[in-house]
XYZ file of C-alpha atoms in Angstrom:
726
model
C -17.157 47.576 29.920
C -16.185 45.042 32.514
C -19.167 46.311 35.826
C -21.457 47.686 32.532
C -22.660 44.756 30.757
C -23.236 43.076 34.150
C -20.332 40.021 32.995
C -19.238 40.249 36.684
C -19.804 36.189 38.284
C -22.174 36.325 41.438
C -21.933 34.086 43.910
C -24.792 31.538 45.248
C -23.683 32.006 48.765
C -26.250 34.501 49.761
C -29.279 33.079 47.397
C -29.395 30.235 49.507
C -28.349 31.589 52.558
C -31.947 33.440 52.222
C -32.961 30.321 53.095
C -34.176 28.850 56.099
C -33.627 25.246 55.858
C -30.373 25.878 53.940
C -27.875 22.808 55.490
C -24.627 22.538 55.612
C -23.876 20.398 53.517
C -26.032 22.158 50.548
C -23.030 25.753 51.390
C -20.219 23.668 50.920
C -21.663 21.694 47.750
C -20.833 25.344 46.216
C -17.439 25.894 44.461
C -17.088 29.507 45.874
C -17.826 28.798 49.462
C -13.954 28.490 50.646
C -13.649 31.835 48.350
C -16.507 33.427 50.135
C -15.260 32.351 53.473
C -12.004 33.287 53.136
C -13.250 37.073 52.100
C -14.883 37.962 55.621
C -18.802 37.049 53.988
C -20.097 37.774 56.666
C -23.266 35.680 56.959
C -21.774 32.559 55.505
C -19.057 32.795 58.541
C -21.875 33.574 61.148
C -23.602 30.307 59.814
C -20.149 28.291 60.063
C -19.249 29.739 63.150
C -23.336 27.929 65.138
C -22.599 24.854 66.998
C -24.155 22.797 64.533
C -21.815 23.481 62.236
C -18.838 23.847 63.972
C -19.363 20.579 64.743
C -21.118 18.903 62.497
C -17.399 20.573 60.460
C -15.198 18.533 63.304
C -16.358 15.693 62.999
C -16.155 15.191 59.176
C -12.965 15.228 59.337
C -12.765 12.469 62.214
C -14.733 10.835 60.723
C -13.704 8.128 58.119
C -16.308 7.847 55.403
C -18.390 4.918 54.832
C -17.285 2.456 51.275
C -19.838 2.374 50.024
C -19.302 5.923 48.699
C -17.828 6.975 45.211
C -13.858 7.093 45.656
C -13.391 10.711 43.703
C -16.779 12.611 46.285
C -15.476 9.976 49.863
C -13.498 12.675 50.389
C -14.832 15.660 49.530
C -17.072 17.035 51.998
C -13.959 16.727 54.466
C -11.290 18.308 52.855
C -13.680 21.385 52.360
C -14.482 21.253 56.465
C -10.946 20.921 56.318
C -10.241 23.761 54.022
C -13.133 26.147 56.118
C -11.286 25.743 59.709
C -8.321 26.264 58.548
C -9.145 29.081 56.758
C -6.978 31.147 59.343
C -10.292 33.432 59.917
C -10.785 34.680 63.583
C -14.962 33.596 63.899
C -13.866 29.846 62.937
C -10.168 29.863 65.469
C -12.049 31.591 68.362
C -15.015 29.133 68.084
C -12.894 25.643 67.470
C -10.082 27.026 70.094
C -12.394 28.647 72.639
C -14.888 25.633 73.070
C -13.891 22.439 75.153
C -16.323 20.375 73.564
C -15.346 20.651 70.114
C -11.349 20.166 71.493
C -12.857 17.010 73.064
C -14.005 16.331 69.410
C -10.757 16.098 67.582
C -8.296 14.466 70.763
C -10.819 11.836 70.339
C -9.831 11.112 66.988
C -6.609 10.269 68.713
C -7.878 7.334 70.484
C -8.803 4.882 67.999
C -6.792 1.821 67.088
C -4.102 1.602 64.825
C -2.956 2.825 61.290
C -5.220 5.758 61.657
C -6.408 6.468 57.534
C -3.686 8.995 56.743
C -5.574 11.018 55.352
C -7.977 12.854 58.179
C -5.196 11.779 60.223
C -3.635 14.685 57.769
C -6.800 17.215 58.424
C -7.039 16.152 62.077
C -2.489 17.365 62.700
C -3.443 20.581 60.130
C -6.033 21.833 62.144
C -4.085 20.791 65.637
C -1.267 23.266 64.631
C -3.538 25.523 62.992
C -4.966 26.127 66.459
C -1.435 25.486 67.788
C -0.200 29.353 66.217
C -2.947 30.947 66.260
C -4.624 29.689 69.679
C -1.743 28.737 71.229
C -2.409 29.850 75.129
C -6.313 28.184 74.854
C -4.875 24.293 72.879
C -1.395 23.868 74.947
C -3.435 23.877 78.254
C -6.445 21.510 76.929
C -3.235 19.094 75.605
C -1.158 19.512 78.667
C -3.917 18.411 80.201
C -4.630 15.069 78.774
C -2.007 12.491 80.815
C -2.088 9.974 77.172
C -1.919 12.949 74.841
C 2.313 11.820 73.675
C 1.726 8.263 73.969
C -1.352 8.655 71.751
C 1.169 11.021 69.253
C 3.991 7.696 69.016
C 1.482 5.103 69.011
C 0.324 6.738 65.816
C 3.674 8.505 64.157
C 3.569 5.084 61.911
C 1.374 8.501 60.410
C 3.964 11.115 59.116
C 0.575 13.262 60.115
C 1.774 12.716 63.723
C 5.366 13.753 62.752
C 4.742 16.584 61.895
C 1.932 17.491 64.452
C 5.340 17.230 67.179
C 7.744 19.242 64.969
C 4.744 22.313 65.217
C 4.544 21.963 69.618
C 8.382 22.636 68.867
C 8.663 24.990 67.106
C 5.683 27.141 66.041
C 4.555 28.190 69.910
C 4.755 31.385 70.193
C 6.245 33.382 72.288
C 8.996 32.417 74.258
C 8.706 31.861 77.541
C 5.530 29.991 76.716
C 7.776 27.990 74.022
C 10.355 27.259 76.708
C 7.430 25.550 79.373
C 6.127 23.467 76.073
C 9.962 21.890 75.364
C 9.839 21.908 79.550
C 6.703 19.762 79.228
C 8.066 17.025 76.512
C 10.995 16.211 78.211
C 9.295 15.951 81.055
C 6.945 12.893 79.567
C 10.535 11.810 77.909
C 9.568 12.336 74.463
C 13.181 12.313 72.902
C 13.391 9.013 74.949
C 10.675 7.189 73.327
C 11.102 8.615 70.433
C 14.604 6.288 70.378
C 12.822 3.132 72.200
C 10.561 3.309 68.584
C 14.299 2.902 66.248
C 14.200 -1.170 67.215
C 14.616 -4.809 64.918
C 11.200 -5.029 66.276
C 9.137 -2.498 65.900
C 7.841 -1.953 61.988
C 10.105 -0.369 59.558
C 7.468 2.516 58.678
C 7.412 3.454 63.194
C 11.719 2.936 62.635
C 11.867 5.866 60.011
C 9.146 8.448 61.545
C 11.143 7.727 64.450
C 14.401 8.713 63.661
C 13.610 11.242 61.326
C 11.156 12.844 64.134
C 14.263 13.758 66.056
C 16.592 14.831 63.011
C 14.080 17.197 62.953
C 13.622 17.782 65.891
C 17.725 18.949 66.455
C 18.030 20.948 63.499
C 14.647 22.800 64.378
C 17.198 23.609 67.382
C 20.154 24.518 66.541
C 18.677 26.592 64.478
C 16.222 28.590 67.104
C 18.689 28.372 69.237
C 21.189 30.095 66.408
C 18.827 32.675 65.412
C 17.837 33.924 69.897
C 20.047 37.153 70.885
C 19.215 36.960 74.037
C 20.113 34.473 76.295
C 17.518 32.068 76.534
C 17.845 28.841 78.605
C 18.869 26.257 77.135
C 17.277 23.767 74.708
C 15.961 20.717 77.121
C 15.467 18.647 74.244
C 19.020 19.153 72.955
C 20.333 18.462 75.433
C 19.191 15.259 76.485
C 19.413 14.313 72.915
C 23.398 15.076 72.459
C 23.639 13.611 76.327
C 26.730 10.639 76.689
C 23.543 8.531 78.317
C 20.822 9.119 75.354
C 23.406 7.853 72.292
C 24.724 5.251 74.287
C 21.064 3.671 74.455
C 21.016 4.677 70.933
C 23.336 2.600 69.079
C 21.878 0.174 72.515
C 19.456 -0.213 70.661
C 20.764 -0.308 66.896
C 22.689 -2.497 68.313
C 20.813 -5.400 70.077
C 19.310 -8.424 69.237
C 19.693 -9.419 65.921
C 21.105 -7.155 63.667
C 18.103 -5.230 60.915
C 19.140 -3.197 58.018
C 16.845 -0.685 59.107
C 17.512 0.123 62.938
C 20.842 0.321 61.252
C 20.644 2.907 58.695
C 17.748 4.143 61.493
C 19.848 4.690 64.106
C 23.327 5.637 61.999
C 21.149 9.063 60.177
C 20.764 9.638 63.476
C 23.833 10.370 64.675
C 24.817 11.950 61.294
C 22.718 14.920 62.097
C 24.346 15.538 65.657
C 27.961 15.306 63.906
C 26.484 17.464 61.913
C 28.496 20.685 61.563
C 26.675 22.728 58.792
C 23.078 23.529 58.659
C 21.405 21.003 55.432
C 20.817 23.042 52.073
C 21.724 25.002 49.437
C 23.663 27.018 52.929
C 26.006 24.389 53.534
C 27.336 23.215 50.146
C 30.923 23.628 50.104
C 34.703 22.257 48.363
C 34.789 19.125 48.512
C 38.622 19.434 49.977
C 36.415 21.268 52.962
C 34.067 17.614 53.810
C 30.610 19.928 53.194
C 30.675 20.659 56.514
C 30.492 24.447 57.297
C 31.383 24.199 61.112
C 29.033 26.484 62.357
C 28.491 24.063 64.986
C 30.957 22.387 67.470
C 30.822 18.017 68.223
C 29.712 17.712 71.669
C 31.926 15.275 73.259
C 30.033 13.588 75.051
C 28.318 12.594 71.342
C 32.144 11.230 70.030
C 32.912 9.654 73.941
C 29.466 7.485 73.160
C 30.622 6.475 69.593
C 33.777 5.040 70.982
C 32.955 2.216 72.040
C 30.999 1.076 70.338
C 33.086 1.263 66.689
C 34.182 -2.282 67.224
C 29.603 -2.745 65.784
C 30.583 -0.659 62.729
C 33.042 -2.545 62.000
C 31.755 -5.709 62.070
C 28.666 -4.369 60.101
C 31.901 -3.399 56.788
C 33.040 -7.226 56.671
C 29.420 -8.718 57.549
C 26.283 -6.584 56.542
C 22.641 -7.899 56.410
C 21.952 -10.549 53.461
C 20.481 -9.235 50.970
C 19.547 -10.728 47.960
C 21.587 -10.374 44.497
C 20.078 -7.505 42.441
C 20.141 -7.583 39.061
C 21.948 -4.747 37.176
C 21.979 -2.340 34.713
C 26.438 -4.645 34.513
C 25.945 -7.030 35.753
C 24.194 -9.444 38.533
C 25.557 -8.406 41.298
C 25.712 -11.087 43.861
C 26.794 -10.101 47.128
C 25.100 -5.160 47.210
C 27.271 -3.484 48.934
C 23.606 -2.480 50.839
C 22.173 0.354 52.514
C 23.595 -0.103 56.264
C 27.412 -0.402 54.725
C 26.683 3.081 52.696
C 25.938 4.435 55.817
C 28.688 3.043 58.210
C 30.764 5.156 55.543
C 29.361 8.553 56.397
C 29.500 7.902 59.829
C 32.846 7.431 59.149
C 33.687 10.528 56.930
C 32.073 12.507 59.528
C 34.126 11.077 62.910
C 37.254 12.108 60.670
C 35.956 15.333 60.188
C 35.935 16.275 63.689
C 39.499 15.438 64.254
C 38.851 14.030 67.408
C 42.148 12.094 68.515
C 41.158 9.535 70.495
C 38.653 8.462 67.428
C 41.195 8.566 65.141
C 43.378 6.172 67.449
C 40.210 3.880 66.878
C 39.952 3.909 63.443
C 43.449 3.243 62.907
C 43.040 -0.289 64.925
C 40.100 -1.475 63.287
C 41.685 -0.671 59.940
C 38.365 0.864 59.387
C 39.563 3.067 56.519
C 41.853 -0.451 54.681
C 38.038 -1.819 55.065
C 36.659 1.253 52.960
C 39.400 1.421 50.249
C 38.590 -2.376 49.516
C 34.908 -1.375 49.004
C 36.254 1.365 47.976
C 37.702 -0.992 44.954
C 34.901 -3.936 44.948
C 32.424 -2.029 44.187
C 33.408 0.025 41.336
C 30.088 1.164 40.275
C 28.797 2.450 43.577
C 29.183 6.359 43.593
C 27.732 6.900 46.627
C 30.064 5.288 48.235
C 33.533 6.586 46.211
C 32.482 9.908 47.135
C 32.333 8.987 51.036
C 35.944 7.680 50.428
C 36.931 10.172 48.991
C 35.956 12.395 51.356
C 37.246 10.196 54.753
C 41.078 10.440 52.911
C 40.582 13.733 51.964
C 39.231 14.584 55.436
C 43.049 12.503 56.763
C 45.086 14.506 54.512
C 43.941 18.248 54.637
C 44.070 18.097 58.604
C 45.167 20.620 59.679
C 45.680 21.802 63.216
C 44.486 24.834 63.614
C 42.167 27.313 66.057
C 39.372 25.511 65.152
C 40.100 22.518 64.819
C 42.003 22.301 68.650
C 37.835 23.167 69.978
C 36.070 20.912 67.305
C 36.267 18.413 70.183
C 36.173 20.530 73.067
C 33.303 20.398 76.369
C 30.037 19.585 76.520
C 30.357 24.122 76.088
C 32.602 23.867 73.120
C 35.708 25.027 75.151
C 39.100 25.250 73.407
C 41.286 22.468 74.016
C 44.905 22.202 75.287
C 47.739 22.255 73.809
C 49.005 19.470 75.172
C 45.783 17.962 73.822
C 46.704 19.937 70.732
C 49.719 17.819 70.589
C 48.394 14.612 70.489
C 45.883 15.312 68.602
C 48.805 16.526 66.313
C 49.936 13.078 66.631
C 47.601 10.893 66.561
C 47.182 12.698 63.087
C 50.185 12.419 62.072
C 49.777 8.395 62.868
C 46.564 8.553 60.280
C 48.374 9.943 57.474
C 50.656 7.258 57.923
C 48.346 4.341 58.402
C 46.598 5.572 55.558
C 49.803 5.153 53.924
C 51.342 2.782 54.783
C 48.236 0.384 56.133
C 46.314 1.397 53.429
C 48.395 1.160 50.332
C 47.478 4.156 49.267
C 49.258 4.691 46.313
C 50.034 0.928 45.926
C 46.991 1.515 45.187
C 46.364 3.421 42.781
C 48.360 2.744 40.507
C 47.557 -1.129 40.334
C 43.854 0.420 40.120
C 44.908 2.547 37.389
C 46.826 -0.548 34.900
C 43.841 -2.849 36.069
C 41.821 -0.230 33.722
C 44.124 0.768 30.989
C 43.850 -3.523 30.508
C 39.720 -3.321 30.834
C 40.098 -1.246 28.176
C 42.291 -2.963 26.154
C 40.396 -5.587 25.608
C 37.188 -3.780 24.216
C 36.009 -3.366 28.385
C 34.565 -0.144 29.816
C 36.304 1.822 32.052
C 35.474 2.072 35.537
C 33.031 4.006 37.233
C 35.829 5.510 40.153
C 38.277 6.017 38.014
C 37.410 9.789 38.707
C 37.780 9.449 42.065
C 40.246 7.852 41.953
C 41.860 10.706 39.906
C 40.617 12.663 42.020
C 41.972 11.704 45.766
C 45.612 10.997 43.396
C 45.608 14.626 42.900
C 45.296 15.357 46.135
C 47.931 13.220 47.200
C 50.383 15.417 44.314
C 48.151 18.408 45.747
C 49.294 17.823 49.142
C 52.682 16.641 48.274
C 53.848 20.307 46.788
C 52.055 22.136 50.049
C 50.020 21.297 52.782
C 49.139 20.363 56.744
C 51.346 17.063 55.782
C 53.624 17.914 52.762
C 56.613 17.214 54.619
C 55.676 13.504 55.741
C 53.916 12.666 52.894
C 57.164 13.082 51.308
C 58.543 11.114 53.156
C 56.706 8.102 53.832
C 57.129 8.228 49.435
C 60.867 8.154 49.286
C 59.784 4.822 51.795
C 57.822 3.729 49.398
C 60.556 -0.091 47.656
C 62.476 1.503 44.216
C 60.371 -0.147 41.327
C 56.996 1.867 43.783
C 58.150 5.466 43.383
C 59.784 4.610 40.274
C 56.208 3.969 38.955
C 54.311 6.450 41.074
C 56.749 9.121 39.269
C 55.748 8.288 35.674
C 52.168 7.544 36.716
C 52.695 11.365 37.829
C 54.662 12.516 35.100
C 52.786 11.220 32.259
C 49.190 9.638 33.180
C 48.455 12.193 35.692
C 49.302 15.163 33.999
C 47.377 13.277 30.236
C 44.236 12.641 32.377
C 43.616 16.304 34.460
C 45.125 17.883 30.964
C 41.723 15.762 28.869
C 39.794 16.765 31.638
C 39.882 20.395 31.918
C 39.342 21.055 28.128
C 36.035 22.645 27.469
C 33.948 19.726 25.625
C 31.657 22.394 23.894
C 32.376 26.219 22.508
C 29.970 28.244 21.313
C 31.119 30.938 19.611
C 28.060 33.069 20.166
C 30.552 34.525 23.148
C 32.465 36.399 21.012
C 29.518 37.578 18.231
C 28.462 41.441 17.839
C 25.069 40.946 18.766
C 24.044 42.194 15.348
C 21.218 42.787 13.407
C 21.682 39.053 11.440
C 22.598 37.489 14.359
C 20.285 34.816 14.705
C 20.828 33.923 11.049
C 24.749 33.220 11.600
C 23.904 31.781 15.121
C 26.183 28.795 15.489
C 27.770 26.612 13.056
C 27.415 25.592 9.243
C 27.055 22.267 8.517
C 30.056 21.607 6.496
C 31.742 22.327 9.886
C 31.181 19.054 11.516
C 32.280 17.232 8.660
C 33.037 13.726 8.652
C 36.730 13.930 7.370
C 37.224 16.751 10.503
C 36.970 14.350 12.981
C 41.210 14.686 13.626
C 42.290 17.653 14.664
C 45.098 18.390 12.105
C 43.452 17.724 9.646
C 42.717 21.069 8.274
C 46.676 21.142 8.804
C 47.428 18.779 6.146
C 44.977 19.596 3.665
C 48.067 22.292 2.958
C 49.751 19.489 0.858
C 46.970 18.994 -0.863
C 46.880 22.704 -2.568
C 47.795 23.307 -6.053
C 49.726 26.015 -6.251
C 51.431 26.311 -10.314
C 50.256 28.457 -13.231
C 48.927 27.805 -16.557
C 50.666 31.175 -17.957
C 48.866 29.823 -21.443
C 45.863 28.534 -20.160
C 43.916 31.938 -20.673
C 40.503 31.440 -18.599
C 37.994 32.864 -18.766
C 38.543 33.979 -14.248
C 41.809 35.560 -16.391
C 40.116 37.389 -18.625
C 37.074 38.451 -16.277
C 39.872 40.173 -14.232
C 41.261 41.688 -17.019
C 37.999 43.052 -18.087
C 37.377 44.186 -14.484
C 40.839 46.084 -14.534
C 40.299 47.937 -17.661
C 37.242 49.099 -16.508
C 37.889 50.413 -13.967
C 41.157 51.715 -15.021
C 40.918 55.047 -16.378
C 42.807 56.064 -19.359
C 44.624 59.967 -20.478
C 45.742 60.200 -23.739
C 47.540 63.848 -22.616
C 49.309 63.953 -19.017
C 49.545 67.419 -18.709
C 45.526 67.073 -18.013
C 45.682 64.759 -15.162
C 44.368 65.255 -12.068
C 45.213 65.052 -9.134
C 44.178 62.319 -7.011
C 45.290 64.113 -3.295
C 43.778 67.105 -4.441
C 40.677 68.141 -2.408
C 37.243 69.047 -4.705
C 34.089 68.765 -4.325
C 32.228 66.427 -4.581
C 28.605 65.809 -6.184
C 26.802 63.430 -6.680
C 25.335 62.276 -9.260
C 23.941 59.274 -11.571
C 26.799 58.249 -13.284
C 27.349 56.131 -16.895
C 30.080 54.006 -16.539
C 32.316 52.896 -19.326
C 31.612 49.243 -21.021
C 34.395 47.372 -22.005
C 33.324 43.958 -24.179
C 35.431 41.286 -25.908
C 33.341 40.387 -28.889
C 32.551 39.438 -32.046
C 31.145 41.626 -34.969
C 27.503 39.312 -35.403
C 26.329 40.053 -31.654
C 27.459 43.506 -31.899
C 25.145 44.694 -34.643
C 22.605 46.521 -32.500
C 25.114 48.076 -29.928
C 27.053 49.523 -32.604
C 24.725 51.658 -34.209
C 23.165 52.693 -31.426
C 26.485 53.493 -29.364
C 27.724 55.526 -32.762
C 23.907 57.554 -32.106
C 24.650 58.404 -28.431
C 28.558 58.731 -28.601
C 29.523 60.910 -32.112
C 26.839 62.528 -33.399
C 25.069 64.453 -30.521
C 28.249 64.845 -28.871
C 29.540 66.745 -31.130
C 30.721 70.271 -31.275
C 30.795 71.141 -34.523
C 27.535 68.773 -35.797
C 24.009 69.408 -34.944
C 22.672 69.795 -31.095
C 24.993 69.927 -28.140
C 24.448 66.942 -25.988
C 21.540 66.769 -23.234
C 24.608 66.013 -20.507
C 26.226 69.250 -19.676
C 29.952 67.639 -20.744
C 32.341 71.340 -19.721
C 34.492 72.394 -22.964
C 37.453 71.088 -21.809
C 35.990 67.431 -22.287
C 34.752 68.549 -25.438
C 37.869 69.366 -27.164
C 39.260 66.473 -26.229
C 37.007 64.534 -27.726
C 37.523 66.782 -31.096
C 41.788 65.891 -30.712
C 41.171 62.382 -31.267
C 42.375 60.396 -33.873
C 41.087 58.484 -36.329
C 42.994 55.440 -33.623
C 41.007 56.538 -31.026
C 37.036 57.310 -32.253
C 34.970 55.993 -31.044
C 33.299 54.870 -34.568
C 34.301 51.253 -35.641
C 37.317 50.673 -37.846
C 36.902 50.606 -41.566
C 36.592 46.238 -41.699
C 33.110 47.540 -39.582
C 34.658 45.920 -36.711
C 35.319 47.538 -32.673
C 39.206 46.300 -32.671
C 39.231 43.975 -30.179
C 40.888 44.201 -27.061
C 40.243 48.100 -26.814
C 37.986 50.047 -24.706
C 35.077 52.311 -25.933
C 33.562 55.096 -23.809
C 30.537 55.749 -22.937
C 29.833 59.110 -22.568
C 29.717 60.774 -18.683
C 26.118 61.816 -17.882
C 27.997 64.173 -14.214
C 31.359 64.558 -13.356
C 33.368 66.776 -10.094
C 33.226 70.033 -10.016
C 36.943 69.808 -11.582
C 35.724 68.762 -14.402
C 32.370 69.370 -14.724
C 30.723 72.863 -16.866
C 28.163 73.294 -15.367
C 24.883 71.987 -13.555
C 22.775 68.759 -13.065
C 19.263 68.837 -13.896
C 15.605 66.887 -14.093
C 16.301 66.201 -17.977
C 20.028 64.701 -17.982
C 18.836 62.194 -14.928
C 16.205 61.187 -16.669
C 18.899 61.019 -21.039
C 21.773 59.336 -18.500
C 18.947 56.023 -17.257
C 17.482 56.228 -20.523
C 20.973 55.120 -22.394
C 21.821 52.752 -19.582
C 18.811 51.446 -19.289
C 19.133 50.540 -23.759
C 22.386 49.391 -23.042
C 20.864 47.029 -20.531
C 18.352 45.749 -23.118
C 20.518 45.426 -25.535
C 23.190 42.990 -23.662
C 20.506 40.571 -22.492
C 19.061 40.535 -25.985
C 22.516 39.929 -26.718
C 22.403 36.492 -24.125
C 18.983 35.345 -24.379
């Protein structure tokens, strides 16, 4: 149907190509030019691959358009030109990668003075990156002949597109031998050293940030590719330089040289944190809190730790005297002295260093009392959860450390060789010193108790709960759990016993009462959806959720339901002949069938065949005579006369002989007629004729006339009752 009526859209490209004077810009005006190019439109590709068209496309992505053009259409043609050049069409790739003049035109873009237009820089980086992946040998050979290529790229490193270009050179070159040649070339060009020098106080912050991010990405890419290589390949020269002690020392010297700036310290610390990473970033690296979030998939090179150790005192000074920052107005008030990004990154670095369990580093941290300073900041900045988390990681690293095999080789040599037995003993001893330092010098238990009491006092005065109480609770639970079991259980037990008697009593009371109650309250489910235990029936949607009555105000107290039990009145007045009691009695008489002769009673347990037919049940009504005039006469007509076996025709209802004889035996007190006074006896029931019965009492078979007669009688009685109530 779609093709029958010619509803498909036809491209205008072919019609334009029929013209001899068609221009490139006219083709680029068409909306489907990119689609036709990717669809391998032969005529269009031949036109685009002409020398003058390729030159014009390259000029569009390397030359800034006139400033007087409208902004929304100013970069329209450069964008389309970039998409055409990177459409992954072999004809265009071969033409662009094999033509030296086109590559020279592209290269001249880097020779411009900074800053580059960020949009044009992205077009250039995307085009060169596509050529590196598709025409690797030709492009790499061309770039290696340019002596100043790396220098020009670093000159424009403030544009993030240049950072992407460097990463493509490292990660997108195939096969492996050619990639190794590229890495050796970049190492010879001293790429790592040049990037490290850019993280300097005197440089622009954007250049510092991009240089730092480039170094971090190089570390992760190199480690990932080395991990994926199955065969034994040469060592990545860039990664080897980055992990060398000289390179790390040069980075630290650049960070602390001259006037200290927060940008330089933060960007340099990010590189150090990446070097200390022993896990992959992202969801794969998420671990439990007590494992510090650092999966031991890599080993930390000892040269990195040896280079950092002499500068730990500089990081300690940053905690005491950070770069000056102006006051900040927050939601909890004016913060005169903000924590700052520099001190936060120092806390992250300390947490990463403690995870390595390097003996010399732990000893230096104890000597500098770095943990004591971090705990001071923890309680001073009670609303900075970024800091709270890092301090909690530090405490968890100290308490959950075990000198197992995986830790013994953690701070090994450059190849990650296992440490000696003597080193393991030294590590355990120094770690025990760190645990003792945490409880004795840092006074962890006393600080937890004091902070908890201060928070209780603030809340008692109507104040808000402090923001670090959640992390403080988890730190207290760490101490309790390691006191019960853990690698330093005995040492922690001895340290708790060494506490002053009053402090030890406060701690025991805190653990048994306050902390237990807090944990119980934290484990209570905040909400429960009852659909978890419901069956998925047809009316599930109607029954889903809660009723409005379940959320009444008086039910806020959990004991409200039980308190209302005392309000229930179980006393019943025997003389109170209420309507409910009367209705209940009438219902019972209606359902209980009376028998005059006990011998004719049926056995309710006897198996019998059931015939499903319509029945007109006997009804009982407690009324006065004036309300039953119409019903009385009608009822006499339906019961007494027609159903008598001796007078008139037999009732159409198939009542057996036993029922007929039973009807004759009825005495004057039980006859279906009114009393002498014209009234029905009060409280006595009147029985309507049975229309159908079971096989034990029925003497005939059902028919359509019987059903119609029974239905008519039932309808007549109902109508009479309706008139009575009206």
